[in-house]
Amino acid sequence: MKNVYVVAHTESVHHTNGVVGGWFDTGLTDKGRAQAGAVADRLVDLLGSEKPLVNSSDLLRARETAEVIAGRFRCTVNLTSDLRELSYGNAEGKPQGWLDARFEPAPDHNRLDHRNISGAETKREFITRVFSAVDEIISSVQQNHVLITHGYAMTFVVARWIGMPLESAGFVNFRSSSGGITHLQEDDLFRNRAVVFLKSTG
């Protein structure tokens, strides 16, 4: 069995300050660090003595979550920009209300290439890089993986895992809360890919 545990980073300073995250690089709050410890405990329960390969977004809040988890398993963290959250361009670091007042929702006929705010990534750009990170996991011979990413990016980890076409992924959202764990599994015989549980916090 290949097991992939996808973790949405825990509470970050941008959450408590009410500002737009995206690539705006803030670390964890004290609560976030405690949450990361609880996530690590849960992963130890799930994986036992098995040492996972840990891949993380390179943004600080994800990296700090990953370091707590990797420390529990006494392994290293592999950082990648492919697992970053969607970039919100000019809105990053600004109050959430600033973005809400200027955000332009994508029309149904252009879900993937519409730019919601100046300087932001399109969904196609965002989804393509997350899909690339998941492809590496799918092709890996390692059996146990932990991915630390972001609340919205987690959606596209799951989408790629279940083979959802990029065009369809423009409509999907499995968004996770801080510290949520999603368990993905592929069996050795049929190579079927399951979502064992989605964004569990217990």
Short mmCIF file of C-alpha atoms in Angstrom, two decimals:
data_model
loop_
_atom_site.label_atom_id
_atom_site.label_comp_id
_atom_site.label_asym_id
_atom_site.label_seq_id
_atom_site.Cartn_x
_atom_site.Cartn_y
_atom_site.Cartn_z
CA MET A 1 0.00 0.00 0.00
CA LYS A 2 1.08 3.54 -0.70
CA ASN A 3 -0.18 5.94 1.96
CA VAL A 4 -0.13 9.71 1.53
CA TYR A 5 -1.13 11.97 4.42
CA VAL A 6 -1.86 15.49 3.25
CA VAL A 7 -1.68 18.12 5.99
CA ALA A 8 -2.97 21.69 5.74
CA HIS A 9 -0.51 23.86 7.69
CA THR A 10 -1.68 24.90 11.14
CA GLU A 11 -2.73 28.37 12.33
CA SER A 12 -0.52 31.14 10.97
CA VAL A 13 -0.04 34.81 11.85
CA HIS A 14 -1.87 35.90 8.70
CA HIS A 15 -4.99 34.10 9.96
CA THR A 16 -5.07 35.96 13.27
CA ASN A 17 -4.13 39.28 11.66
CA GLY A 18 -6.96 38.98 9.12
CA VAL A 19 -4.74 39.53 6.10
CA VAL A 20 -4.55 37.73 2.77
CA GLY A 21 -2.13 34.81 2.74
CA GLY A 22 -1.23 33.32 -0.62
CA TRP A 23 2.54 33.73 -0.89
CA PHE A 24 2.63 36.32 1.92
CA ASP A 25 5.14 34.60 4.18
CA THR A 26 4.11 34.41 7.82
CA GLY A 27 5.01 31.83 10.45
CA LEU A 28 2.86 29.92 12.93
CA THR A 29 1.15 31.35 15.98
CA ASP A 30 1.60 29.71 19.40
CA LYS A 31 -1.71 27.94 18.77
CA GLY A 32 -0.41 26.84 15.38
CA ARG A 33 2.70 25.31 16.93
CA ALA A 34 0.54 23.42 19.43
CA GLN A 35 -1.70 22.24 16.58
CA ALA A 36 1.36 21.04 14.66
CA GLY A 37 2.37 18.94 17.66
CA ALA A 38 -1.12 17.40 17.77
CA VAL A 39 -0.96 16.64 14.03
CA ALA A 40 2.43 14.98 14.54
CA ASP A 41 0.96 12.84 17.34
CA ARG A 42 -1.91 11.78 15.08
CA LEU A 43 0.46 10.86 12.26
CA VAL A 44 2.55 8.75 14.64
CA ASP A 45 -0.66 6.91 15.58
CA LEU A 46 -1.43 6.34 11.89
CA LEU A 47 2.07 5.41 10.71
CA GLY A 48 3.50 3.74 13.79
CA SER A 49 7.20 3.02 13.36
CA GLU A 50 7.12 3.66 9.60
CA LYS A 51 9.26 6.65 8.61
CA PRO A 52 7.57 8.73 5.89
CA LEU A 53 9.01 10.88 3.16
CA VAL A 54 8.03 14.44 4.14
CA ASN A 55 7.43 17.01 1.39
CA SER A 56 6.33 20.55 2.18
CA SER A 57 5.50 23.87 0.63
CA ASP A 58 8.50 26.15 1.09
CA LEU A 59 6.40 28.95 2.64
CA LEU A 60 7.24 29.55 6.30
CA ARG A 61 3.93 28.48 7.83
CA ALA A 62 4.01 25.14 6.01
CA ARG A 63 7.72 24.67 6.64
CA GLU A 64 7.31 25.22 10.38
CA THR A 65 4.44 22.71 10.48
CA ALA A 66 6.56 20.22 8.54
CA GLU A 67 9.54 20.64 10.84
CA VAL A 68 7.46 19.67 13.88
CA ILE A 69 6.15 16.57 12.07
CA ALA A 70 9.53 15.56 10.65
CA GLY A 71 11.12 16.05 14.07
CA ARG A 72 8.74 13.49 15.54
CA PHE A 73 9.75 10.95 12.89
CA ARG A 74 13.43 11.99 12.95
CA CYS A 75 13.52 12.62 9.23
CA THR A 76 14.23 15.56 6.95
CA VAL A 77 11.84 17.88 5.10
CA ASN A 78 11.94 18.24 1.31
CA LEU A 79 10.79 21.73 0.32
CA THR A 80 9.07 22.64 -2.93
CA SER A 81 7.37 25.76 -4.27
CA ASP A 82 4.94 23.51 -6.19
CA LEU A 83 2.93 22.91 -2.99
CA ARG A 84 2.46 26.62 -2.25
CA GLU A 85 -0.98 28.17 -1.85
CA LEU A 86 -2.54 30.10 -4.74
CA SER A 87 -0.80 33.44 -5.21
CA TYR A 88 -3.13 36.40 -4.68
CA GLY A 89 -0.76 38.86 -6.32
CA ASN A 90 -1.26 42.48 -5.27
CA ALA A 91 -3.65 41.47 -2.47
CA GLU A 92 -1.10 39.48 -0.46
CA GLY A 93 -0.52 40.88 3.02
CA LYS A 94 -3.42 43.30 2.69
CA PRO A 95 -6.58 43.13 4.86
CA GLN A 96 -9.03 40.48 3.68
CA GLY A 97 -11.62 43.22 3.12
CA TRP A 98 -9.32 44.87 0.57
CA LEU A 99 -9.33 41.69 -1.51
CA ASP A 100 -13.06 41.09 -1.04
CA ALA A 101 -13.84 44.54 -2.45
CA ARG A 102 -11.74 43.96 -5.59
CA PHE A 103 -12.03 40.22 -6.22
CA GLU A 104 -13.45 39.30 -9.63
CA PRO A 105 -14.93 35.77 -9.62
CA ALA A 106 -14.15 33.61 -12.62
CA PRO A 107 -16.98 33.16 -15.12
CA ASP A 108 -18.01 29.57 -15.82
CA HIS A 109 -16.71 29.78 -19.40
CA ASN A 110 -13.21 30.75 -18.19
CA ARG A 111 -12.56 29.01 -14.88
CA LEU A 112 -8.89 28.29 -15.52
CA ASP A 113 -7.35 31.35 -17.16
CA HIS A 114 -9.21 34.18 -15.46
CA ARG A 115 -7.07 36.33 -13.12
CA ASN A 116 -9.16 37.31 -10.06
CA ILE A 117 -6.88 40.14 -8.97
CA SER A 118 -3.88 41.89 -10.52
CA GLY A 119 -0.67 39.86 -10.24
CA ALA A 120 -2.38 36.69 -9.02
CA GLU A 121 -1.91 33.22 -10.44
CA THR A 122 -4.58 31.79 -12.68
CA LYS A 123 -6.14 28.53 -11.59
CA ARG A 124 -4.42 26.79 -14.50
CA GLU A 125 -1.01 27.97 -13.30
CA PHE A 126 -1.82 27.00 -9.72
CA ILE A 127 -3.31 23.59 -10.48
CA THR A 128 -0.55 22.67 -12.94
CA ARG A 129 2.21 23.09 -10.38
CA VAL A 130 0.31 21.23 -7.63
CA PHE A 131 -0.40 18.39 -10.07
CA SER A 132 3.35 18.23 -10.79
CA ALA A 133 4.15 17.75 -7.10
CA VAL A 134 1.58 14.96 -6.82
CA ASP A 135 2.94 13.23 -9.94
CA GLU A 136 6.28 12.86 -8.16
CA ILE A 137 4.56 11.18 -5.22
CA ILE A 138 2.60 8.84 -7.51
CA SER A 139 5.77 7.75 -9.30
CA SER A 140 7.82 7.38 -6.10
CA VAL A 141 8.76 3.92 -4.82
CA GLN A 142 8.45 5.21 -1.24
CA GLN A 143 5.37 3.72 0.43
CA ASN A 144 4.60 6.36 3.07
CA HIS A 145 4.40 10.09 2.43
CA VAL A 146 3.42 13.20 4.34
CA LEU A 147 2.67 16.35 2.32
CA ILE A 148 2.34 19.69 4.09
CA THR A 149 0.52 22.21 1.98
CA HIS A 150 -2.23 24.84 2.30
CA GLY A 151 -6.00 24.83 2.73
CA TYR A 152 -6.92 25.44 -0.90
CA ALA A 153 -3.92 23.73 -2.49
CA MET A 154 -4.98 20.51 -0.75
CA THR A 155 -7.96 20.42 -3.13
CA PHE A 156 -5.72 19.86 -6.12
CA VAL A 157 -3.57 17.26 -4.40
CA VAL A 158 -6.75 15.20 -4.01
CA ALA A 159 -7.92 16.04 -7.54
CA ARG A 160 -4.69 14.75 -9.09
CA TRP A 161 -4.69 11.68 -6.86
CA ILE A 162 -8.11 10.58 -8.13
CA GLY A 163 -7.26 11.39 -11.75
CA MET A 164 -9.51 14.40 -12.16
CA PRO A 165 -8.82 16.20 -15.47
CA LEU A 166 -7.45 19.73 -15.11
CA GLU A 167 -10.47 21.20 -16.92
CA SER A 168 -12.82 19.67 -14.36
CA ALA A 169 -10.60 20.66 -11.43
CA GLY A 170 -11.45 24.29 -12.18
CA PHE A 171 -14.81 23.71 -10.47
CA VAL A 172 -13.78 21.65 -7.43
CA ASN A 173 -13.05 22.62 -3.82
CA PHE A 174 -12.18 20.23 -0.96
CA ARG A 175 -10.67 23.04 1.10
CA SER A 176 -9.24 21.99 4.49
CA SER A 177 -9.14 23.81 7.81
CA SER A 178 -5.83 24.43 9.60
CA GLY A 179 -4.23 21.17 10.70
CA GLY A 180 -6.66 19.00 8.74
CA ILE A 181 -5.29 15.62 7.64
CA THR A 182 -6.40 13.87 4.46
CA HIS A 183 -5.45 10.22 3.95
CA LEU A 184 -4.90 9.01 0.38
CA GLN A 185 -4.11 5.38 -0.39
CA GLU A 186 -3.16 3.29 -3.41
CA ASP A 187 -3.37 -0.51 -3.26
CA ASP A 188 -0.55 -2.61 -4.66
CA LEU A 189 -2.67 -5.07 -6.64
CA PHE A 190 -5.22 -3.01 -8.57
CA ARG A 191 -3.47 0.37 -8.25
CA ASN A 192 -6.81 1.87 -7.21
CA ARG A 193 -6.52 5.21 -5.44
CA ALA A 194 -8.79 5.89 -2.49
CA VAL A 195 -9.58 8.89 -0.33
CA VAL A 196 -9.68 7.11 3.04
CA PHE A 197 -10.67 10.23 4.94
CA LEU A 198 -10.81 13.92 4.08
CA LYS A 199 -9.55 16.83 6.18
CA SER A 200 -9.92 15.07 9.53
CA THR A 201 -8.88 17.05 12.60
CA GLY A 202 -9.44 14.22 15.07
#
